[in-house]
Tab-separated table of C-alpha atoms in Angstrom:
chain	number	residue	atom	x	y	z
A	161	MET	CA	3.620	-15.326	26.189
A	162	GLY	CA	2.764	-13.037	23.288
A	163	VAL	CA	4.844	-12.054	20.302
A	164	ALA	CA	6.758	-8.784	20.156
A	165	VAL	CA	5.524	-6.309	17.571
A	166	PRO	CA	8.455	-4.266	16.294
A	167	GLY	CA	8.156	-0.987	14.473
A	168	PRO	CA	10.536	0.535	11.939
A	169	ASP	CA	13.985	1.214	13.396
A	170	PRO	CA	14.861	4.939	13.276
A	171	ALA	CA	18.558	4.093	13.594
A	172	PHE	CA	18.378	2.091	10.375
A	173	TRP	CA	16.538	4.757	8.388
A	174	ARG	CA	18.324	7.880	9.622
A	175	GLY	CA	20.211	9.311	6.638
A	176	ARG	CA	19.380	6.278	4.484
A	177	ARG	CA	18.979	7.113	0.787
A	178	VAL	CA	15.574	5.795	-0.273
A	179	LEU	CA	13.907	5.929	-3.688
A	180	VAL	CA	10.110	5.693	-3.571
A	181	THR	CA	8.229	5.340	-6.844
A	182	GLY	CA	4.606	6.444	-6.807
A	183	HIS	CA	5.088	8.999	-4.031
A	184	THR	CA	2.315	11.241	-5.390
A	185	GLY	CA	-0.268	8.502	-4.778
A	186	PHE	CA	-2.124	7.768	-1.552
A	187	LYS	CA	0.071	4.991	-0.132
A	188	GLY	CA	3.280	6.451	-1.515
A	189	ALA	CA	2.599	9.824	0.101
A	190	TRP	CA	2.040	8.246	3.519
A	191	LEU	CA	5.255	6.223	3.115
A	192	VAL	CA	7.313	9.316	2.259
A	193	LEU	CA	5.957	11.183	5.285
A	194	TRP	CA	6.856	8.257	7.547
A	195	LEU	CA	10.325	7.929	6.036
A	196	ARG	CA	10.920	11.654	6.540
A	197	ASP	CA	9.875	11.319	10.182
A	198	LEU	CA	12.418	8.490	10.477
A	199	GLY	CA	15.139	10.734	9.055
A	200	ALA	CA	15.585	9.113	5.645
A	201	ALA	CA	16.878	11.031	2.622
A	202	VAL	CA	14.011	10.429	0.206
A	203	THR	CA	13.774	10.754	-3.556
A	204	GLY	CA	10.318	10.388	-5.066
A	205	PHE	CA	9.640	9.447	-8.700
A	206	ALA	CA	6.109	9.571	-10.078
A	207	LEU	CA	3.617	11.153	-12.396
A	208	ASP	CA	1.585	14.108	-11.161
A	209	PRO	CA	-0.922	13.260	-8.397
A	210	PRO	CA	-3.683	11.017	-9.749
A	211	THR	CA	-6.494	12.909	-7.993
A	212	ASP	CA	-7.444	16.472	-7.145
A	213	PRO	CA	-7.489	16.937	-4.203
A	214	SER	CA	-4.583	14.667	-3.287
A	215	LEU	CA	-2.696	13.758	-0.142
A	216	TYR	CA	0.512	14.721	-1.932
A	217	ALA	CA	-0.667	18.333	-2.274
A	218	ALA	CA	-2.630	18.581	0.973
A	219	ALA	CA	0.256	17.310	3.126
A	220	ARG	CA	3.010	19.037	1.105
A	221	VAL	CA	4.717	15.687	0.561
A	222	GLY	CA	7.201	17.167	-1.909
A	223	GLU	CA	8.779	19.382	0.748
A	224	GLY	CA	12.099	18.146	2.068
A	225	ILE	CA	12.624	15.459	-0.571
A	226	GLU	CA	14.078	15.201	-4.073
A	227	ASP	CA	10.778	15.378	-5.955
A	228	LEU	CA	11.026	13.982	-9.500
A	229	ARG	CA	8.404	13.612	-12.212
A	230	GLY	CA	8.557	10.870	-14.782
A	231	ASP	CA	6.814	7.889	-16.310
A	232	LEU	CA	7.650	4.269	-15.521
A	233	ASP	CA	6.909	3.533	-19.165
A	234	ASP	CA	10.015	5.575	-20.094
A	235	PRO	CA	13.141	3.557	-19.177
A	236	GLY	CA	15.337	6.619	-19.641
A	237	ALA	CA	13.325	8.536	-17.055
A	238	VAL	CA	13.607	5.632	-14.621
A	239	ASP	CA	17.376	5.492	-15.152
A	240	ARG	CA	17.675	9.223	-14.493
A	241	ALA	CA	15.714	8.881	-11.259
A	242	PHE	CA	18.141	6.226	-10.042
A	243	GLU	CA	21.099	8.378	-11.036
A	244	ALA	CA	19.676	11.306	-9.059
A	245	ALA	CA	18.763	9.244	-5.994
A	246	HIS	CA	21.813	6.947	-5.644
A	247	PRO	CA	19.448	4.767	-3.605
A	248	GLU	CA	20.420	2.310	-0.925
A	249	VAL	CA	16.799	1.159	-0.538
A	250	VAL	CA	14.075	1.162	-3.207
A	251	VAL	CA	10.331	0.857	-2.587
A	252	HIS	CA	8.445	0.462	-5.863
A	253	MET	CA	4.813	1.532	-5.470
A	254	ALA	CA	4.051	3.343	-8.745
A	255	ALA	CA	1.242	1.586	-10.599
A	256	GLN	CA	-2.109	1.812	-12.279
A	257	PRO	CA	-3.983	0.798	-9.104
A	258	LEU	CA	-7.673	0.537	-10.041
A	259	VAL	CA	-9.507	-2.603	-11.161
A	260	ARG	CA	-12.283	-0.809	-13.048
A	261	ARG	CA	-9.838	1.439	-14.887
A	262	SER	CA	-7.978	-1.662	-16.054
A	263	PHE	CA	-11.088	-2.686	-18.023
A	264	GLN	CA	-11.138	0.742	-19.673
A	265	ASP	CA	-7.404	0.755	-20.439
A	266	PRO	CA	-5.939	-2.755	-20.274
A	267	LEU	CA	-2.987	-1.842	-22.488
A	268	GLY	CA	-1.950	1.061	-20.281
A	269	THR	CA	-2.422	-1.089	-17.184
A	270	TYR	CA	-0.079	-3.787	-18.472
A	271	GLU	CA	2.434	-1.242	-19.761
A	272	THR	CA	2.700	0.442	-16.363
A	273	ASN	CA	2.320	-2.500	-14.006
A	274	VAL	CA	4.385	-5.030	-15.968
A	275	MET	CA	6.825	-3.215	-18.248
A	276	GLY	CA	7.156	-0.391	-15.733
A	277	THR	CA	8.308	-2.983	-13.217
A	278	VAL	CA	10.772	-4.356	-15.785
A	279	HIS	CA	12.195	-0.861	-16.293
A	280	LEU	CA	12.507	-0.461	-12.521
A	281	LEU	CA	14.296	-3.801	-12.134
A	282	GLU	CA	16.666	-2.996	-15.001
A	283	ALA	CA	17.649	0.285	-13.339
A	284	LEU	CA	17.960	-1.490	-9.999
A	285	ARG	CA	20.417	-3.981	-11.500
A	286	ALA	CA	22.707	-1.096	-12.431
A	287	ALA	CA	22.392	0.764	-9.109
A	288	PRO	CA	25.741	0.277	-7.330
A	289	ASP	CA	24.619	1.255	-3.826
A	290	ALA	CA	21.190	-0.411	-3.775
A	291	ARG	CA	21.076	-3.183	-1.208
A	292	ALA	CA	17.357	-3.767	-0.542
A	293	ALA	CA	14.250	-3.364	-2.692
A	294	VAL	CA	10.551	-3.955	-2.040
A	295	VAL	CA	8.268	-4.277	-5.078
A	296	VAL	CA	4.673	-3.695	-3.988
A	297	THR	CA	2.047	-5.687	-5.891
A	298	SER	CA	-1.417	-6.595	-4.571
A	299	ASP	CA	-3.528	-9.195	-2.802
A	300	LYS	CA	-5.324	-9.500	-6.139
A	301	CYS	CA	-2.291	-11.169	-7.752
A	302	TYR	CA	-3.573	-14.584	-6.628
A	303	GLU	CA	-5.755	-16.954	-8.593
A	304	PRO	CA	-9.013	-16.775	-6.597
A	305	ARG	CA	-9.488	-19.777	-4.341
A	306	PRO	CA	-12.853	-21.478	-4.887
A	307	ASP	CA	-13.053	-22.370	-1.184
A	308	GLY	CA	-12.605	-18.733	-0.108
A	309	ALA	CA	-9.606	-19.615	2.063
A	310	ALA	CA	-6.861	-17.107	2.807
A	311	CYS	CA	-4.100	-16.978	0.194
A	312	ARG	CA	-0.561	-17.913	1.194
A	313	GLU	CA	2.587	-16.716	-0.537
A	314	ASP	CA	3.080	-20.047	-2.317
A	315	ASP	CA	-0.472	-20.188	-3.700
A	316	ARG	CA	-1.041	-20.001	-7.427
A	317	LEU	CA	-0.817	-16.585	-9.055
A	318	GLY	CA	-3.450	-15.535	-11.568
A	319	GLY	CA	-6.078	-12.833	-11.552
A	320	ARG	CA	-9.183	-12.739	-13.723
A	321	ASP	CA	-9.132	-9.067	-14.712
A	322	PRO	CA	-6.416	-6.931	-16.337
A	323	TYR	CA	-5.381	-5.217	-13.101
A	324	SER	CA	-5.108	-8.420	-11.076
A	325	SER	CA	-3.266	-10.347	-13.764
A	326	SER	CA	-0.901	-7.399	-14.313
A	327	LYS	CA	0.071	-7.644	-10.656
A	328	ALA	CA	0.588	-11.395	-11.004
A	329	CYS	CA	2.827	-10.632	-13.989
A	330	ALA	CA	4.794	-8.139	-11.887
A	331	GLU	CA	5.319	-10.890	-9.313
A	332	LEU	CA	6.595	-13.289	-11.979
A	333	VAL	CA	8.879	-10.665	-13.503
A	334	THR	CA	10.385	-9.824	-10.119
A	335	ALA	CA	10.921	-13.497	-9.289
A	336	ALA	CA	12.580	-14.075	-12.677
A	337	TYR	CA	14.965	-11.149	-12.170
A	338	ARG	CA	15.759	-12.334	-8.659
A	339	ARG	CA	16.702	-15.808	-9.895
A	340	SER	CA	18.413	-14.713	-13.105
A	341	PHE	CA	20.510	-11.889	-11.651
A	342	PRO	CA	21.343	-12.922	-8.070
A	343	GLY	CA	23.787	-10.075	-7.399
A	344	GLY	CA	22.802	-6.578	-6.410
A	345	ALA	CA	19.908	-5.559	-4.216
A	346	ALA	CA	17.995	-8.228	-2.324
A	347	THR	CA	14.500	-7.850	-3.800
A	348	ALA	CA	11.193	-8.943	-2.290
A	349	THR	CA	7.556	-8.474	-3.257
A	350	ALA	CA	4.808	-7.323	-0.897
A	351	ARG	CA	1.106	-8.108	-1.196
A	352	ALA	CA	-1.335	-6.142	0.959
A	353	GLY	CA	-5.079	-5.827	1.328
A	354	ASN	CA	-7.503	-2.928	0.939
A	355	ALA	CA	-5.758	0.052	2.529
A	356	ILE	CA	-7.819	2.875	3.988
A	357	GLY	CA	-6.717	6.137	5.557
A	358	GLY	CA	-6.837	9.883	5.419
A	359	GLY	CA	-6.074	11.536	2.114
A	360	ASP	CA	-7.432	8.877	-0.236
A	361	TRP	CA	-9.642	10.595	-2.804
A	362	ALA	CA	-9.445	7.901	-5.498
A	363	PRO	CA	-12.608	6.960	-7.394
A	364	ASP	CA	-14.248	3.553	-7.034
A	365	ARG	CA	-13.018	3.018	-3.485
A	366	LEU	CA	-15.522	2.506	-0.701
A	367	VAL	CA	-14.303	4.916	1.968
A	368	PRO	CA	-13.470	7.848	-0.358
A	369	ASP	CA	-16.817	7.335	-2.100
A	370	ALA	CA	-18.509	7.528	1.318
A	371	MET	CA	-16.637	10.737	2.154
A	372	ARG	CA	-17.811	12.329	-1.085
A	373	ALA	CA	-21.407	11.132	-0.725
A	374	GLY	CA	-21.657	12.449	2.814
A	375	LEU	CA	-20.329	15.881	1.885
A	376	ALA	CA	-22.695	16.084	-1.086
A	377	GLY	CA	-25.708	14.938	0.921
A	378	GLU	CA	-26.154	11.991	-1.408
A	379	GLU	CA	-26.619	8.274	-0.930
A	380	LEU	CA	-23.487	6.121	-1.127
A	381	VAL	CA	-23.663	3.730	-4.073
A	382	VAL	CA	-21.865	0.454	-3.349
A	383	ARG	CA	-20.678	-2.091	-5.897
A	384	ASN	CA	-20.633	-5.749	-4.903
A	385	PRO	CA	-21.763	-5.324	-1.260
A	386	ASP	CA	-21.300	-9.027	-0.540
A	387	ALA	CA	-17.661	-9.139	-1.687
A	388	VAL	CA	-15.241	-9.953	1.141
A	389	ARG	CA	-12.044	-7.928	1.378
A	390	PRO	CA	-9.080	-7.667	3.806
A	391	TRP	CA	-9.408	-4.152	5.280
A	392	GLN	CA	-6.493	-2.362	6.973
A	393	HIS	CA	-5.200	1.109	7.737
A	394	VAL	CA	-2.573	2.233	5.234
A	395	LEU	CA	0.085	2.438	7.959
A	396	SER	CA	-0.288	-1.282	8.632
A	397	PRO	CA	1.171	-2.592	5.348
A	398	LEU	CA	3.608	0.339	5.177
A	399	SER	CA	5.090	-0.732	8.497
A	400	GLY	CA	5.521	-4.172	6.952
A	401	TYR	CA	7.320	-2.781	3.905
A	402	LEU	CA	9.745	-0.912	6.160
A	403	LEU	CA	10.406	-3.953	8.346
A	404	LEU	CA	10.925	-6.074	5.237
A	405	ALA	CA	13.455	-3.618	3.800
A	406	GLU	CA	15.347	-3.658	7.097
A	407	ARG	CA	15.461	-7.467	7.027
A	408	LEU	CA	16.575	-7.564	3.383
A	409	TRP	CA	19.524	-5.294	4.188
A	410	ASP	CA	21.311	-8.054	6.076
A	411	ASP	CA	19.400	-11.187	5.078
A	412	ARG	CA	19.128	-12.081	1.393
A	413	SER	CA	17.055	-15.140	2.279
A	414	ALA	CA	14.156	-12.733	2.873
A	415	ALA	CA	14.084	-11.973	-0.872
A	416	GLY	CA	10.756	-13.526	-1.808
A	417	ALA	CA	7.022	-12.870	-1.557
A	418	TRP	CA	5.344	-11.549	1.605
A	419	ASN	CA	1.707	-11.019	2.565
A	420	PHE	CA	0.752	-8.105	4.820
A	421	GLY	CA	-2.930	-8.511	5.576
A	422	PRO	CA	-5.220	-7.764	8.516
A	423	ASP	CA	-6.368	-10.116	11.214
A	424	PRO	CA	-9.084	-12.533	10.011
A	425	SER	CA	-11.661	-10.571	12.018
A	426	ASP	CA	-11.100	-7.634	9.642
A	427	GLU	CA	-11.736	-9.640	6.459
A	428	LEU	CA	-15.303	-8.460	6.040
A	429	PRO	CA	-18.050	-7.993	3.451
A	430	VAL	CA	-18.179	-4.596	1.797
A	431	ARG	CA	-21.674	-4.025	3.189
A	432	GLU	CA	-20.450	-4.243	6.797
A	433	VAL	CA	-17.643	-1.744	6.222
A	434	ALA	CA	-20.096	0.523	4.401
A	435	ASP	CA	-22.404	0.410	7.431
A	436	ARG	CA	-19.592	1.338	9.822
A	437	THR	CA	-18.264	4.112	7.587
A	438	CYS	CA	-21.679	5.710	7.099
A	439	GLU	CA	-22.333	5.629	10.834
A	440	LEU	CA	-19.014	7.335	11.614
A	441	TRP	CA	-18.931	9.942	8.853
A	442	VAL	CA	-22.243	11.805	8.565
A	443	GLU	CA	-25.458	11.351	10.509
A	444	GLY	CA	-28.106	9.915	8.256
A	445	LEU	CA	-25.718	8.754	5.523
A	446	ARG	CA	-27.082	5.633	3.866
A	447	TRP	CA	-25.861	3.326	1.138
A	448	THR	CA	-27.549	1.449	-1.660
A	449	ALA	CA	-26.317	-1.326	-3.918
A	450	ALA	CA	-25.473	-0.296	-7.466
A	451	ALA	CA	-27.963	-1.487	-10.056
A	452	ASP	CA	-24.994	-2.584	-12.148
A	453	GLY	CA	-22.030	-3.894	-10.162
A	454	GLY	CA	-19.740	-3.232	-13.104
A	455	PRO	CA	-17.114	-5.614	-14.466
A	456	PRO	CA	-16.730	-8.904	-12.593
A	457	GLU	CA	-14.407	-8.878	-9.583
A	458	THR	CA	-13.211	-11.592	-7.213
A	459	ALA	CA	-15.911	-12.392	-4.640
A	460	VAL	CA	-13.641	-13.265	-1.713
A	461	LEU	CA	-10.101	-12.064	-1.001
A	462	ARG	CA	-8.296	-13.130	2.146
A	463	LEU	CA	-4.586	-13.038	3.012
A	464	ASP	CA	-2.644	-15.406	5.242
A	465	SER	CA	0.137	-13.290	6.783
A	466	THR	CA	1.607	-16.013	8.990
A	467	LYS	CA	5.010	-15.669	7.333
A	468	ALA	CA	5.323	-11.942	8.111
A	469	ARG	CA	4.009	-12.460	11.620
A	470	GLU	CA	6.381	-15.292	12.461
A	471	GLU	CA	9.520	-14.210	10.581
A	472	LEU	CA	9.329	-10.408	10.847
A	473	GLY	CA	7.285	-10.115	14.038
A	474	TRP	CA	4.905	-7.889	12.084
A	475	ARG	CA	1.333	-7.247	13.186
A	476	PRO	CA	-1.242	-4.548	12.486
A	477	ALA	CA	-1.338	-2.165	15.443
A	478	TRP	CA	-4.854	-0.949	14.651
A	479	GLN	CA	-7.927	-3.042	14.032
A	480	LEU	CA	-10.608	-1.988	11.555
A	481	ASP	CA	-12.652	0.129	13.961
A	482	GLU	CA	-9.517	2.095	14.901
A	483	ALA	CA	-8.534	2.385	11.234
A	484	LEU	CA	-11.954	3.701	10.229
A	485	GLY	CA	-11.976	6.060	13.200
A	486	ALA	CA	-8.576	7.483	12.264
A	487	THR	CA	-9.649	7.857	8.629
A	488	VAL	CA	-12.879	9.680	9.433
A	489	GLU	CA	-11.115	11.842	12.028
A	490	TRP	CA	-8.506	12.850	9.409
A	491	HIS	CA	-11.073	13.830	6.783
A	492	ARG	CA	-13.274	15.649	9.285
A	493	ALA	CA	-10.306	17.633	10.598
A	494	VAL	CA	-9.115	18.571	7.094
A	495	ARG	CA	-12.647	19.603	6.183
A	496	ASP	CA	-12.591	21.905	9.214
A	497	GLY	CA	-9.271	23.508	8.229
A	498	ALA	CA	-6.635	21.423	10.021
A	499	ASP	CA	-3.135	21.066	8.546
A	500	ALA	CA	-2.996	17.759	6.654
A	501	ARG	CA	0.732	17.240	7.132
A	502	GLU	CA	0.468	17.731	10.886
A	503	LEU	CA	-2.462	15.318	11.003
A	504	CYS	CA	-0.415	12.696	9.163
A	505	ALA	CA	2.530	13.213	11.510
A	506	THR	CA	0.238	12.805	14.517
A	507	GLN	CA	-1.332	9.621	13.196
A	508	ILE	CA	2.053	8.161	12.265
A	509	ALA	CA	3.247	8.881	15.809
A	510	ASP	CA	0.063	7.360	17.242
A	511	TYR	CA	0.502	4.229	15.143
A	512	ALA	CA	4.177	3.894	16.097
A	513	ALA	CA	3.242	4.374	19.760
A	514	ALA	CA	0.662	1.593	19.466
A	515	LEU	CA	3.366	-0.699	18.080
A	516	THR	CA	5.688	0.281	20.932
A	517	ARG	CA	3.030	-0.414	23.559
A	518	LYS	CA	2.383	-3.848	22.107
A	519	ASN	CA	6.103	-4.541	21.970
A	520	ARG	CA	6.717	-3.485	25.573
A	521	ALA	CA	3.786	-5.495	26.801
A	522	ASN	CA	4.897	-8.424	24.611
A	523	VAL	CA	1.279	-8.957	23.662
A	524	SER	CA	0.089	-10.443	20.386
A	525	ILE	CA	-2.506	-8.558	18.388
A	526	THR	CA	-5.059	-11.237	17.627
C-alpha cells in the first residue's frame, strides 16, 4: 500500500493571520498567492521586487494583502511589521538568495541572511499570538559531502561560500533561539532544493537564463554544467512549508530542521536540465558552457527528505518533466498576453489536484 500525500488544509488556513517575509521575491510571491487561495489573511514584509519584470508585479501579488515595505536589517521595521500583522503563523523567506552575488557583497549577504534572521526571531519572541514559524534556509547550508550522498537533517552544517555559510548561520541562530527561549511560537527550519517555476526572472539561474536567451535569439551560457542539483517546482517545497506550519500549530516536537527535496530521479546534472529546457522553450535553442564558471560552487547537492515524507506525508506532486512543462507553459502564456495571476491560480489548483489524486489513490510518488 502506498503513502497518502496530503495537501494544505483550507480549514486550517481560512482566516489565519500569516506574516510572510520576502513576498516580493519569486518563492514568496507564489506562497502569498497560494495562501490567499486558501483564505488566509496575509501580511507581506519585504524590499521592493528584486527583478524587473517580477512575479510580484505581473501577478499583482500585493492585491488583497497588507503589503509592507521594509528592510530585515532594520529591527524597528521588523517590529512594526509584526505589530501590523499580529501574526499567528510566520513564514520567513526574505533573504539575499544568490550565490554569485554573495561573492560580490559578502557583508550584505551576512547582514541580511544572519542578522536579518536574528531581528525576525527577536520580533517573533515578542509576538503574543504567534504559534508556528517556518524559517526557510537552503539546501546549501550543509557542509558538502565528499561522497556525494544526499544530506540528512542531522548532517554537518557548513557551506564554502558566503551565501551557503550565511544559511548555515541562520540555521544555527534559529536552533539557538529555539533552545534558549522555549516559549512562544514553535519554530522550524526548512531546506529545499533548486526551485523552478513561472515568474522567476532572477539572474544566474538556469531556467530564467534560458528564457531570456531564447527570447533574444542567443545561445544559453551555462556555468558548471556537470554540477548536480535537486530540481523541483516551486510549489513542491511551498506545500511542505504549509504542511510543516500546520504540524507545528499543535505539535511542538516538529520544531526542528526539515528537508524538502525532489525524488532522487530529479537530482540531475545542470547539463541535462539545460537540454530539456532548451528543447521545451524555443526551437533551435542551444547552450554552451561558460569559459569561466565563476566562483567555486559545490559540485553535488542532494537532499534526503525521508523525514518529511514519513512524518508529514509530504511528497512532490510533480516530477521534473511536469515542473519544466508548467514553467515553460507559464512563460509562453505570459509572453502571449495571458494574465499572470490567473495562470498562477490555475497552476496552484492543478498542483493541489495532483496531490488530491495521489491521496485518494493512496499511491506513493516514487
